[in-house]
Short mmCIF file of C-alpha atoms and ligand atoms in Angstrom, two decimals:
data_model
loop_
_atom_site.label_atom_id
_atom_site.label_comp_id
_atom_site.label_asym_id
_atom_site.label_seq_id
_atom_site.Cartn_x
_atom_site.Cartn_y
_atom_site.Cartn_z
CA MET A 1 -3.37 24.23 -20.82
CA VAL A 2 -2.34 21.50 -18.59
CA HIS A 3 -4.06 21.33 -15.51
CA SER A 4 -3.27 19.23 -12.83
CA LEU A 5 -3.56 18.64 -8.71
CA THR A 6 0.27 17.28 -7.12
CA CYS A 7 -0.74 14.55 -5.01
CA PRO A 8 1.91 13.09 -2.86
CA HIS A 9 3.39 10.18 -4.83
CA PRO A 10 6.08 11.24 -6.91
CA CYS A 11 5.54 10.38 -10.12
CA PHE A 12 1.63 11.33 -9.95
CA LEU A 13 -0.25 14.26 -10.82
CA LEU A 14 -4.24 14.29 -10.93
CA VAL A 15 -5.59 15.68 -14.10
CA PRO A 16 -9.47 16.31 -14.88
CA ALA A 17 -9.99 12.92 -16.04
CA SER A 18 -11.73 14.95 -19.06
CA GLU A 19 -8.82 14.54 -20.37
CA PRO A 20 -8.59 13.26 -24.43
CA GLN A 21 -6.71 10.00 -23.06
CA PHE A 22 -9.34 9.71 -20.45
CA PRO A 23 -12.84 8.85 -21.99
CA HIS A 24 -13.39 5.69 -20.59
CA LEU A 25 -13.42 8.10 -16.98
CA GLN A 26 -15.40 10.82 -18.28
CA THR A 27 -18.70 11.67 -17.71
CA PRO A 28 -21.36 14.37 -18.63
CA ASP A 29 -20.49 17.51 -16.71
CA PRO A 30 -23.95 19.00 -17.97
CA GLY A 31 -23.09 23.50 -16.86
CA GLY A 32 -19.46 23.12 -19.12
CA ALA A 33 -18.51 25.45 -16.53
CA VAL A 34 -17.59 22.57 -13.60
CA TRP A 35 -13.85 21.27 -13.89
CA ASN A 36 -15.47 17.91 -13.20
CA VAL A 37 -12.03 16.97 -11.58
CA ARG A 38 -12.27 13.30 -10.89
CA TRP A 39 -9.19 11.56 -10.12
CA ALA A 40 -7.96 9.89 -13.12
CA LEU A 41 -3.69 8.56 -13.43
CA CYS A 42 -1.76 10.90 -14.88
CA THR A 43 2.38 11.85 -14.79
CA ARG A 44 4.84 14.41 -13.35
CA ARG A 45 5.54 16.39 -16.47
CA SER A 46 6.95 20.58 -17.14
CA SER A 47 3.88 21.92 -18.58
CA GLY A 48 5.83 23.11 -22.05
CA ALA A 49 5.98 18.88 -22.35
CA PRO A 50 4.00 17.36 -24.77
CA ALA A 51 0.57 15.66 -23.77
CA PRO A 52 1.23 11.70 -24.21
CA GLY A 53 -0.93 10.72 -27.44
CA SER A 54 -2.19 7.21 -27.49
CA GLY A 55 0.04 7.12 -30.90
CA ALA A 56 3.09 7.79 -29.76
CA THR A 57 5.72 5.07 -28.98
CA ILE A 58 8.04 5.71 -25.50
CA PHE A 59 11.12 3.74 -24.21
CA ALA A 60 12.41 4.49 -21.04
CA LEU A 61 14.79 2.40 -19.03
CA SER A 62 13.25 0.73 -17.38
CA SER A 63 15.91 -1.21 -14.09
CA GLY A 64 17.62 2.43 -11.78
CA GLN A 65 19.66 4.40 -12.89
CA GLY A 66 23.52 3.51 -11.47
CA ARG A 67 26.31 0.84 -12.86
CA CYS A 68 24.41 -2.82 -12.64
CA GLY A 69 24.72 -5.67 -14.33
CA ILE A 70 22.15 -5.76 -16.60
CA ALA A 71 19.95 -3.16 -17.79
CA VAL A 72 16.35 -3.16 -19.14
CA ILE A 73 15.22 -0.88 -21.38
CA ARG A 74 12.05 -0.96 -22.28
CA THR A 75 9.74 0.40 -25.68
CA SER A 76 5.90 0.45 -25.88
CA GLY A 77 3.64 1.47 -28.45
CA PRO A 78 2.91 1.23 -32.43
CA ALA A 79 6.31 1.61 -34.00
CA SER A 80 8.41 -0.46 -30.92
CA GLY A 81 8.71 -3.57 -33.66
CA HIS A 82 10.39 -0.72 -36.04
CA ALA A 83 12.35 0.04 -33.87
CA LEU A 84 13.15 -3.51 -32.85
CA ARG A 85 13.49 -4.22 -36.83
CA ILE A 86 16.66 -0.85 -36.84
CA LEU A 87 18.49 -1.75 -34.06
CA THR A 88 19.29 -5.53 -34.75
CA ALA A 89 19.22 -4.94 -38.50
CA PRO A 90 19.95 -6.65 -40.88
CA ARG A 91 17.85 -10.13 -38.12
CA ASP A 92 14.40 -9.43 -38.50
CA LEU A 93 11.77 -9.79 -35.80
CA PRO A 94 12.61 -12.60 -33.35
CA LEU A 95 10.27 -15.31 -32.14
CA ALA A 96 7.46 -13.52 -30.30
CA ARG A 97 8.00 -13.68 -26.28
CA HIS A 98 11.68 -16.00 -26.58
CA ALA A 99 14.78 -14.80 -25.07
CA SER A 100 17.51 -14.19 -28.04
CA LEU A 101 21.08 -12.55 -28.60
CA ARG A 102 21.01 -9.51 -31.27
CA LEU A 103 23.80 -7.69 -31.93
CA LEU A 104 22.52 -3.83 -31.46
CA SER A 105 23.97 -1.27 -33.35
CA ASP A 106 23.58 2.70 -33.82
CA PRO A 107 21.01 3.18 -36.35
CA ARG A 108 22.21 6.13 -37.64
CA SER A 109 26.46 5.25 -37.42
CA GLY A 110 26.27 1.36 -38.10
CA GLU A 111 28.34 1.42 -35.17
CA PRO A 112 28.05 -1.06 -32.54
CA LEU A 113 26.39 -0.80 -29.40
CA ASP A 114 26.40 -4.34 -27.22
CA ARG A 115 25.61 -7.91 -28.19
CA ALA A 116 22.00 -7.65 -26.25
CA LEU A 117 18.74 -10.29 -24.94
CA VAL A 118 16.01 -9.11 -26.83
CA LEU A 119 12.41 -9.81 -26.15
CA TRP A 120 9.29 -8.47 -27.99
CA PHE A 121 5.80 -8.65 -27.01
CA PRO A 122 2.98 -8.08 -29.22
CA GLY A 123 -0.35 -6.70 -28.10
CA PRO A 124 -2.29 -6.86 -26.76
CA GLN A 125 -0.12 -9.90 -24.80
CA SER A 126 2.28 -7.63 -23.08
CA PHE A 127 2.70 -5.49 -19.65
CA THR A 128 0.82 -2.48 -21.29
CA GLY A 129 -0.98 -3.51 -24.22
CA GLU A 130 0.28 -2.70 -26.65
CA ASP A 131 3.51 -3.69 -28.91
CA CYS A 132 7.19 -3.87 -26.24
CA VAL A 133 10.56 -4.41 -27.29
CA GLU A 134 13.13 -4.59 -23.95
CA PHE A 135 15.99 -4.95 -24.60
CA HIS A 136 18.56 -6.14 -21.55
CA VAL A 137 21.99 -4.86 -21.90
CA HIS A 138 25.07 -5.30 -20.32
CA GLY A 139 24.91 -2.28 -17.44
CA GLY A 140 27.06 -0.10 -17.89
CA PRO A 141 26.46 3.85 -18.77
CA ALA A 142 27.92 4.01 -21.72
CA VAL A 143 26.43 0.80 -23.57
CA VAL A 144 22.75 2.85 -22.26
CA SER A 145 23.12 5.68 -22.42
CA GLY A 146 24.07 4.62 -26.44
CA VAL A 147 21.00 2.47 -26.82
CA LEU A 148 18.22 5.20 -24.97
CA GLN A 149 20.43 7.37 -27.98
CA ALA A 150 19.85 5.24 -30.31
CA LEU A 151 16.95 4.90 -30.00
CA GLY A 152 15.77 8.53 -29.22
CA SER A 153 16.66 8.42 -33.65
CA VAL A 154 13.96 6.08 -34.12
CA PRO A 155 11.03 8.16 -36.06
CA GLY A 156 7.82 8.09 -33.37
CA LEU A 157 9.52 7.28 -30.70
CA ARG A 158 9.74 9.90 -27.37
CA PRO A 159 11.27 9.45 -24.54
CA ALA A 160 8.61 7.85 -21.63
CA GLU A 161 7.38 9.90 -18.78
CA ALA A 162 7.86 8.98 -14.85
CA GLY A 163 5.91 6.06 -14.52
CA GLU A 164 3.69 6.29 -18.29
CA PHE A 165 3.85 2.23 -18.68
CA THR A 166 1.72 1.84 -15.98
CA ARG A 167 -1.07 4.56 -17.13
CA ARG A 168 -1.02 2.95 -20.44
CA ALA A 169 -1.55 -0.51 -18.87
CA PHE A 170 -4.09 1.13 -17.35
CA ALA A 171 -5.81 3.46 -19.96
CA ASN A 172 -6.09 -0.94 -21.75
CA GLY A 173 -7.00 -2.02 -18.44
CA LYS A 174 -4.49 -4.29 -18.13
CA LEU A 175 -4.45 -3.48 -14.66
CA ASN A 176 -7.42 -1.60 -12.18
CA LEU A 177 -6.91 1.29 -10.12
CA THR A 178 -5.48 -0.42 -6.12
CA GLU A 179 -2.83 -2.86 -9.37
CA VAL A 180 -1.82 0.98 -9.74
CA GLU A 181 -1.18 1.77 -6.49
CA GLY A 182 0.09 -1.63 -5.28
CA LEU A 183 2.99 -1.10 -8.13
CA ALA A 184 3.21 2.62 -7.18
CA ASP A 185 4.17 0.76 -4.07
CA LEU A 186 6.40 -1.63 -4.74
CA ILE A 187 8.22 0.76 -6.31
CA HIS A 188 8.62 2.62 -3.03
CA ALA A 189 8.13 -0.27 -0.75
CA GLU A 190 10.70 0.07 1.53
CA THR A 191 10.83 -3.11 3.93
CA GLU A 192 10.16 -6.62 2.73
CA ALA A 193 6.45 -7.00 4.34
CA GLN A 194 5.74 -3.20 2.76
CA ARG A 195 6.98 -4.98 -0.80
CA ARG A 196 4.99 -8.48 -0.05
CA GLN A 197 2.01 -6.47 0.37
CA ALA A 198 2.81 -4.16 -2.75
CA LEU A 199 2.97 -7.76 -4.60
CA ARG A 200 -0.34 -9.03 -2.83
CA GLN A 201 -2.38 -6.01 -3.77
CA LEU A 202 -1.08 -6.07 -7.51
CA ASP A 203 -1.52 -8.98 -8.11
CA GLY A 204 -5.95 -8.61 -7.98
CA GLU A 205 -6.49 -9.67 -4.63
CA LEU A 206 -8.44 -6.74 -3.22
CA GLY A 207 -9.11 -6.22 -6.31
CA HIS A 208 -10.24 -9.52 -6.81
CA LEU A 209 -11.99 -9.09 -3.54
CA CYS A 210 -13.49 -5.43 -4.82
CA ARG A 211 -15.09 -6.61 -8.10
CA GLY A 212 -16.41 -9.81 -6.60
CA TRP A 213 -18.48 -7.80 -3.82
CA ALA A 214 -19.33 -5.35 -6.37
CA GLU A 215 -20.92 -8.30 -8.00
CA THR A 216 -23.38 -9.06 -5.38
CA LEU A 217 -24.71 -5.12 -5.04
CA THR A 218 -24.57 -6.01 -8.87
CA LYS A 219 -26.71 -8.86 -8.90
CA ALA A 220 -28.68 -7.72 -6.25
CA LEU A 221 -29.73 -3.83 -7.43
CA ALA A 222 -30.64 -6.08 -10.09
CA HIS A 223 -33.39 -7.56 -8.19
CA VAL A 224 -34.62 -4.49 -7.08
CA GLU A 225 -34.97 -2.63 -10.43
CA ALA A 226 -36.77 -5.61 -11.62
CA TYR A 227 -39.20 -6.21 -8.77
CA ILE A 228 -40.01 -2.43 -9.33
CA ASP A 229 -40.26 -2.38 -13.57
CA PHE A 230 -41.51 -6.13 -13.95
CA GLY A 231 -43.26 -6.57 -9.80
CA GLU A 232 -47.13 -6.21 -10.95
CA ASP A 233 -46.19 -9.62 -13.77
CA ASP A 234 -46.53 -12.89 -12.93
CA ASN A 235 -42.51 -13.44 -14.90
CA LEU A 236 -40.51 -12.77 -11.96
CA GLU A 237 -40.07 -15.64 -10.01
CA GLU A 238 -40.48 -15.68 -5.95
CA GLY A 239 -38.88 -13.86 -3.53
CA VAL A 240 -36.31 -11.93 -5.81
CA LEU A 241 -36.85 -9.22 -2.27
CA GLU A 242 -35.99 -11.45 0.18
CA GLN A 243 -32.38 -12.89 -1.89
CA ALA A 244 -31.42 -8.57 -2.19
CA ASP A 245 -31.47 -8.68 1.40
CA ILE A 246 -29.92 -11.99 2.18
CA LYS A 247 -26.72 -10.33 0.19
CA VAL A 248 -27.23 -6.90 1.21
CA ARG A 249 -26.78 -8.55 4.45
CA ALA A 250 -23.73 -11.25 3.85
CA LEU A 251 -22.03 -8.02 1.99
CA GLU A 252 -22.57 -5.56 5.46
CA VAL A 253 -20.07 -8.51 7.31
CA ALA A 254 -17.94 -9.04 5.02
CA LEU A 255 -16.82 -4.47 4.77
CA GLY A 256 -16.86 -4.39 8.15
CA ALA A 257 -14.17 -7.35 9.03
CA HIS A 258 -11.87 -5.62 5.91
CA LEU A 259 -12.83 -2.60 7.66
CA ARG A 260 -11.58 -3.68 10.73
CA ASP A 261 -8.24 -4.30 9.66
CA ALA A 262 -7.66 -1.11 7.97
CA ARG A 263 -6.18 0.57 10.76
CA ARG A 264 -3.10 -2.25 10.21
CA GLY A 265 -2.49 -1.74 6.25
CA GLN A 266 -1.76 1.37 7.04
CA ARG A 267 0.49 0.79 9.52
CA LEU A 268 2.08 -1.41 6.70
CA ARG A 269 2.91 1.14 4.75
CA SER A 270 3.53 3.88 6.80
CA GLY A 271 5.40 2.34 10.14
CA ALA A 272 3.72 1.24 13.09
CA HIS A 273 4.95 3.31 17.13
CA VAL A 274 6.56 1.45 18.55
CA VAL A 275 7.70 3.83 21.65
CA VAL A 276 10.18 3.24 24.19
CA THR A 277 9.13 3.51 28.17
CA GLY A 278 11.07 2.42 31.56
CA PRO A 279 11.93 4.84 33.97
CA PRO A 280 15.57 6.83 34.12
CA ASN A 281 18.46 5.28 33.42
CA ALA A 282 16.70 1.30 32.28
CA GLY A 283 18.72 1.76 29.09
CA LYS A 284 15.75 2.71 26.62
CA SER A 285 18.70 5.39 25.17
CA SER A 286 20.87 2.05 24.80
CA LEU A 287 17.89 0.30 23.45
CA VAL A 288 17.45 2.70 20.30
CA ASN A 289 20.62 2.72 18.69
CA LEU A 290 21.29 -0.90 19.17
CA LEU A 291 17.97 -1.44 17.16
CA SER A 292 18.65 1.62 15.08
CA ARG A 293 21.89 0.86 14.11
CA LYS A 294 22.53 4.46 15.39
CA PRO A 295 23.40 7.53 17.69
CA VAL A 296 19.73 8.79 17.79
CA SER A 297 19.93 8.59 21.47
CA ILE A 298 22.91 10.67 23.78
CA VAL A 299 23.33 7.10 26.64
CA SER A 300 24.53 8.33 29.64
CA PRO A 301 25.04 7.04 32.93
CA GLU A 302 22.82 10.39 34.36
CA PRO A 303 19.65 9.17 35.34
CA GLY A 304 16.54 11.83 33.45
CA THR A 305 19.55 11.96 29.88
CA THR A 306 17.11 12.22 27.53
CA ARG A 307 13.90 15.00 27.66
CA ASP A 308 12.10 15.51 23.81
CA VAL A 309 10.83 12.27 22.26
CA LEU A 310 13.73 11.03 19.49
CA GLU A 311 12.19 9.20 16.61
CA THR A 312 13.95 7.65 14.16
CA PRO A 313 12.09 5.08 10.91
CA VAL A 314 14.02 2.06 11.06
CA ASP A 315 13.46 -1.56 9.46
CA LEU A 316 12.84 -4.40 12.51
CA ALA A 317 11.91 -8.22 11.20
CA GLY A 318 11.67 -6.28 7.80
CA PHE A 319 7.95 -4.26 8.79
CA PRO A 320 8.00 -0.29 8.35
CA VAL A 321 8.08 1.00 11.53
CA LEU A 322 8.40 4.14 13.74
CA LEU A 323 10.46 4.65 16.92
CA SER A 324 10.08 6.58 19.97
CA ASP A 325 12.68 7.85 22.80
CA THR A 326 11.00 9.05 25.96
CA ALA A 327 12.13 10.87 28.69
CA GLY A 328 12.37 8.42 32.02
CA LEU A 329 9.00 8.55 33.63
CA ARG A 330 9.33 10.17 37.24
CA GLU A 331 7.83 12.43 39.53
CA GLY A 332 9.05 16.01 41.69
CA VAL A 333 11.73 16.80 39.39
CA GLY A 334 12.62 20.76 37.27
CA PRO A 335 10.13 22.14 34.90
CA VAL A 336 12.23 21.13 31.76
CA GLU A 337 11.88 16.95 32.44
CA GLN A 338 8.54 17.20 33.81
CA GLU A 339 7.38 18.36 29.84
CA GLY A 340 10.27 15.63 29.46
CA VAL A 341 7.67 13.29 30.94
CA ARG A 342 4.58 14.79 29.76
CA ARG A 343 5.79 14.40 26.13
CA ALA A 344 6.70 10.89 26.53
CA ARG A 345 3.06 9.42 28.34
CA GLU A 346 0.97 12.11 25.56
CA ARG A 347 3.63 9.83 22.59
CA LEU A 348 3.15 6.47 24.62
CA GLU A 349 -0.83 6.88 24.12
CA GLN A 350 -0.42 7.27 20.33
CA ALA A 351 2.32 4.34 20.61
CA ASP A 352 0.41 0.66 18.68
CA LEU A 353 3.17 -1.26 20.55
CA ILE A 354 5.28 -0.35 23.70
CA LEU A 355 9.07 -2.03 24.62
CA ALA A 356 8.80 -1.32 28.95
CA MET A 357 11.93 -1.77 30.23
CA LEU A 358 13.27 -2.34 33.42
CA ASP A 359 17.01 -2.45 34.88
CA ALA A 360 17.17 -5.73 35.59
CA SER A 361 19.54 -5.26 38.66
CA ASP A 362 16.98 -2.52 40.16
CA LEU A 363 13.21 -4.72 40.30
CA ALA A 364 12.60 -3.25 44.16
CA SER A 365 13.35 0.99 43.40
CA PRO A 366 10.25 2.58 43.88
CA SER A 367 11.34 3.99 39.75
CA SER A 368 10.74 0.51 38.98
CA CYS A 369 7.86 -0.53 41.34
CA ASN A 370 5.16 1.65 39.91
CA PHE A 371 7.02 1.56 36.89
CA LEU A 372 5.06 -1.60 36.33
CA ALA A 373 2.14 -0.97 38.57
CA THR A 374 0.70 1.80 36.44
CA VAL A 375 2.06 1.65 32.49
CA VAL A 376 2.98 -2.27 32.32
CA ALA A 377 -0.06 -2.76 34.35
CA SER A 378 -2.87 -1.27 32.87
CA VAL A 379 -2.04 -1.26 29.39
CA GLY A 380 -2.01 -5.48 30.60
CA ALA A 381 -5.35 -5.12 31.62
CA GLN A 382 -7.45 -3.67 28.22
CA SER A 383 -9.35 -6.86 26.68
CA PRO A 384 -7.07 -8.10 23.77
CA SER A 385 -8.65 -6.05 20.80
CA ASP A 386 -7.61 -4.89 17.02
CA SER A 387 -7.79 -1.46 18.39
CA SER A 388 -5.71 -2.24 22.35
CA GLN A 389 -2.28 -1.92 22.58
CA ARG A 390 0.96 -4.48 22.87
CA LEU A 391 3.23 -3.72 25.15
CA LEU A 392 7.08 -6.36 25.74
CA LEU A 393 8.01 -6.62 28.74
CA VAL A 394 12.58 -5.86 29.06
CA LEU A 395 13.85 -5.85 31.44
CA ASN A 396 18.04 -4.76 31.06
CA LYS A 397 21.56 -5.07 31.97
CA SER A 398 21.08 -8.39 32.24
CA ASP A 399 25.52 -8.73 32.82
CA LEU A 400 24.55 -7.17 36.03
CA LEU A 401 22.80 -9.65 37.59
CA SER A 402 24.63 -12.83 39.16
CA PRO A 403 24.81 -15.49 36.89
CA GLU A 404 23.63 -18.21 40.83
CA GLY A 405 21.83 -15.70 42.01
CA PRO A 406 18.09 -16.16 42.05
CA GLY A 407 15.60 -14.96 38.66
CA PRO A 408 14.26 -11.63 39.16
CA GLY A 409 11.55 -12.15 40.20
CA PRO A 410 8.69 -14.46 39.75
CA ASP A 411 5.39 -12.52 40.15
CA LEU A 412 6.43 -10.45 36.90
CA PRO A 413 4.40 -11.14 34.21
CA PRO A 414 6.18 -12.47 31.12
CA HIS A 415 9.28 -10.69 30.48
CA LEU A 416 12.30 -10.61 27.71
CA LEU A 417 15.97 -10.91 29.69
CA LEU A 418 18.51 -8.36 27.39
CA SER A 419 22.29 -6.54 27.37
CA CYS A 420 22.25 -4.37 25.79
CA LEU A 421 25.95 -3.60 26.47
CA THR A 422 26.70 -7.41 25.86
CA GLY A 423 23.39 -7.76 23.16
CA GLU A 424 22.91 -11.36 25.21
CA GLY A 425 18.94 -11.29 24.47
CA LEU A 426 19.11 -9.23 21.29
CA ASP A 427 17.51 -12.88 18.82
CA GLY A 428 14.94 -12.80 20.90
CA LEU A 429 14.04 -9.85 21.53
CA LEU A 430 13.95 -9.38 17.80
CA GLU A 431 12.29 -11.89 17.36
CA ALA A 432 9.77 -11.34 20.17
CA LEU A 433 9.36 -7.44 18.12
CA ARG A 434 8.83 -9.34 15.34
CA LYS A 435 5.77 -11.42 16.18
CA GLU A 436 4.33 -8.05 17.70
CA LEU A 437 4.69 -6.71 14.51
CA ALA A 438 3.24 -8.55 12.15
CA ALA A 439 -0.60 -8.66 14.76
CA VAL A 440 0.20 -4.93 14.92
CA CYS A 441 0.55 -4.86 10.97
CA GLY A 442 -0.65 -7.71 9.51
CA ASP A 443 1.50 -9.72 7.96
CA PRO A 444 0.95 -10.39 4.66
CA SER A 445 1.96 -13.74 3.44
CA THR A 446 -1.09 -14.74 5.37
CA ASP A 447 -3.11 -12.23 5.56
CA PRO A 448 -5.98 -11.12 3.41
CA PRO A 449 -5.40 -9.03 1.36
CA LEU A 450 -5.50 -5.68 3.71
CA LEU A 451 -6.32 -2.10 2.73
CA THR A 452 -3.52 -0.13 2.58
CA ARG A 453 -4.82 3.69 1.71
CA ALA A 454 -7.00 5.40 3.20
CA ARG A 455 -8.98 5.59 0.05
CA HIS A 456 -10.18 2.10 -0.28
CA GLN A 457 -11.19 2.42 3.71
CA HIS A 458 -12.92 5.54 2.68
CA HIS A 459 -14.78 3.81 -0.71
CA LEU A 460 -16.06 0.50 1.75
CA GLN A 461 -17.10 2.95 4.91
CA GLY A 462 -19.62 4.84 1.83
CA CYS A 463 -19.96 1.12 0.39
CA LEU A 464 -21.37 0.32 4.04
CA ASP A 465 -22.70 4.14 4.74
CA ALA A 466 -25.23 3.17 1.87
CA LEU A 467 -26.20 -0.38 1.93
CA GLY A 468 -27.23 1.05 6.31
CA HIS A 469 -29.84 3.63 4.03
CA TYR A 470 -30.69 0.92 2.17
CA LYS A 471 -31.88 -1.33 5.08
CA GLN A 472 -33.60 2.30 6.42
CA SER A 473 -35.18 2.88 3.50
CA LYS A 474 -38.84 2.00 3.56
CA ASP A 475 -39.28 2.39 -0.70
CA LEU A 476 -38.00 0.92 -2.90
CA ALA A 477 -37.06 3.28 -6.14
CA LEU A 478 -34.86 4.59 -2.60
CA ALA A 479 -33.69 1.11 -1.27
CA ALA A 480 -32.37 1.20 -5.78
CA GLU A 481 -30.59 4.26 -5.25
CA ALA A 482 -29.19 3.15 -1.67
CA LEU A 483 -27.55 0.24 -3.55
CA ARG A 484 -26.32 2.25 -6.90
CA VAL A 485 -24.51 4.25 -4.17
CA ALA A 486 -22.80 1.27 -2.86
CA ARG A 487 -22.11 -0.49 -5.93
CA GLY A 488 -21.10 2.69 -7.18
CA HIS A 489 -17.90 3.58 -3.61
CA LEU A 490 -17.12 -0.41 -5.38
CA THR A 491 -16.71 -0.38 -8.80
CA ARG A 492 -14.77 3.90 -8.29
CA LEU A 493 -12.31 1.40 -6.38
CA THR A 494 -10.88 -0.56 -8.55
CA GLY A 495 -11.43 2.03 -11.23
CA GLY A 496 -14.21 0.90 -13.53
CA GLY A 497 -17.65 0.07 -13.87
CA GLY A 498 -20.73 1.11 -16.09
CA THR A 499 -24.53 0.32 -15.40
CA GLU A 500 -24.71 -1.62 -18.58
CA GLU A 501 -23.83 -4.90 -16.64
CA ILE A 502 -27.49 -4.40 -14.10
CA LEU A 503 -28.80 -4.19 -17.30
CA ASP A 504 -27.22 -7.33 -18.59
CA ILE A 505 -27.94 -8.88 -15.44
CA ILE A 506 -31.37 -8.64 -15.23
CA PHE A 507 -32.24 -9.42 -19.30
CA ARG A 508 -29.95 -12.78 -17.71
CA ASP A 509 -31.55 -13.34 -14.53
CA PHE A 510 -34.85 -13.33 -15.05
CA CYS A 511 -35.20 -13.65 -19.12
CA VAL A 512 -37.57 -11.22 -19.64
CA GLY A 513 -39.76 -10.16 -21.78
CA LYS A 514 -39.99 -14.01 -23.19
N1 GTP B 1 25.91 -2.50 32.53
C1 GTP B 1 24.97 -2.63 32.24
N2 GTP B 1 25.16 -1.36 31.72
C2 GTP B 1 23.45 -0.48 30.63
C3 GTP B 1 22.65 -1.10 30.20
N3 GTP B 1 22.84 -0.70 28.60
C4 GTP B 1 22.11 0.57 29.91
N4 GTP B 1 23.45 0.37 30.16
C5 GTP B 1 24.33 2.00 30.44
O1 GTP B 1 23.55 2.50 31.37
C6 GTP B 1 23.22 3.51 32.04
C7 GTP B 1 21.75 4.18 31.19
O2 GTP B 1 21.22 4.07 29.92
P1 GTP B 1 20.14 5.23 29.58
O3 GTP B 1 20.40 4.28 27.69
O4 GTP B 1 21.30 6.56 28.89
O5 GTP B 1 18.78 4.76 30.45
P2 GTP B 1 18.35 5.60 29.72
O6 GTP B 1 16.71 4.94 30.00
O7 GTP B 1 17.46 5.80 28.25
O8 GTP B 1 18.21 6.98 31.01
P3 GTP B 1 16.83 8.27 30.61
O9 GTP B 1 17.31 8.63 29.06
O10 GTP B 1 17.83 9.21 31.93
O11 GTP B 1 15.76 8.07 31.25
C8 GTP B 1 24.01 4.20 30.30
O12 GTP B 1 25.53 4.86 31.14
C9 GTP B 1 25.01 2.85 29.68
O13 GTP B 1 25.59 2.80 29.69
C10 GTP B 1 23.55 -3.44 30.16
O14 GTP B 1 22.69 -3.91 29.42
N5 GTP B 1 24.15 -3.43 31.16
K1 K B 2 20.63 7.91 31.41
MG1 MG B 3 17.41 7.42 27.53
#
């Protein structure tokens, strides 16, 4: 029987960690009756499929489906070398980790399949930690299916389940949990900035940081426990507890700073909210259509055309964005438009970035003045902090301004000129958007690694809360327990960690029992 919970990720299931392939995640379950659900990464598989045992050798097309120049087929498991030898017979195994040109043939018929580059990665120096082979074949569907069928005919080989290579890498300690998540994000990264973020997480930056923090806590805990156990003896150095306090305080500061960054990381994964607003007929819908390169909204000379909030996902300057078109803001209109205005204001409150739009040829009108005095002024008055909204003021219809005439007016806040009609000013607007979005989402090429998942945020907050308990606890045993809880959150973040480390440090740092 396979117990599983579906998770939002298309490739993974949550399975009880008590399944045999996760020995390192198992905890004793004293009652035995409680199904001990802990986070374990598993692949989506039909209930009838065999549970992927560690002995099997798996193979799969690792590059995307469909026509391509080169396709990469991978194997992982103990029979990899055997499969490579059989498909390239009579040649022997190529040099490890060197690309070699080989003729691949079907072992059953001897029929030639392709002349391909093959790479032999003997474990443990491979992506999964097991023996792996890569076949770089010509990308035609016939070649790919021929090689896949040939591999399927080799005894001990079976097609891989979705995500199984990654799961094996995790099971063999090649990737930690945050790296696995980074890899999953990488495969699903839709925009350039998302791709860089996922790459950096995969590189283990977040994991590296967490391990550093966990080590700090392990040391602090070792100090406290050593004091509890051996405080009476005089072979402990002075100030052991004070050292632990100092470490914990520094860690609190670092964690707090990272948690403040958390919303930015999540925006980068799920998209920043950009809302276009302004008085009727400013050209809001024209701008939404221009930025999304498709006719999302109806454009017409009639004021009050847009009523509902129209939302469309777009890639703006490499950042994922949910772009909303809204009703023009004005009072004294019929009930339907009034409802549209109410929805527009509601959406405005949720915006990370506001694109405030005015008709440059109509700045003196009451609706323009009112909009400047209310929406633009109120956002401008917010003190700049991470959580505050950002606003770009765009003066549209610049084509209607006479070239010799005076500019739009000296007492306007900073703004950009645009013509949705001619496209003039669009490059400047895109550049300004890129800067604003980098501030809203964080720029993965320069900023410290962000907490891209709610799970990261949850554990860091849990860690921080436990550190708060540590500071408040008068009793040393409770203080130690608080540190243990805090440390547990960090190690669960990267999916590892054991208690032996603490004992190691106690004996290494204090030479107890000398
Ligand atoms: N000359 C000129 N006309 C424009 C420009 N941008 C939009 N328009 C015109 O202005 C009118 C209103 O444009 P919309 O995009 O519907 O304006 P809106 O702000 O969405 O209007 P509501 O939804 O009614 O609030 C249309 O006739 C557009 O063709 C521009 O840059 N120059
Ligand atoms: K309109
Ligand atoms: Mg509109």
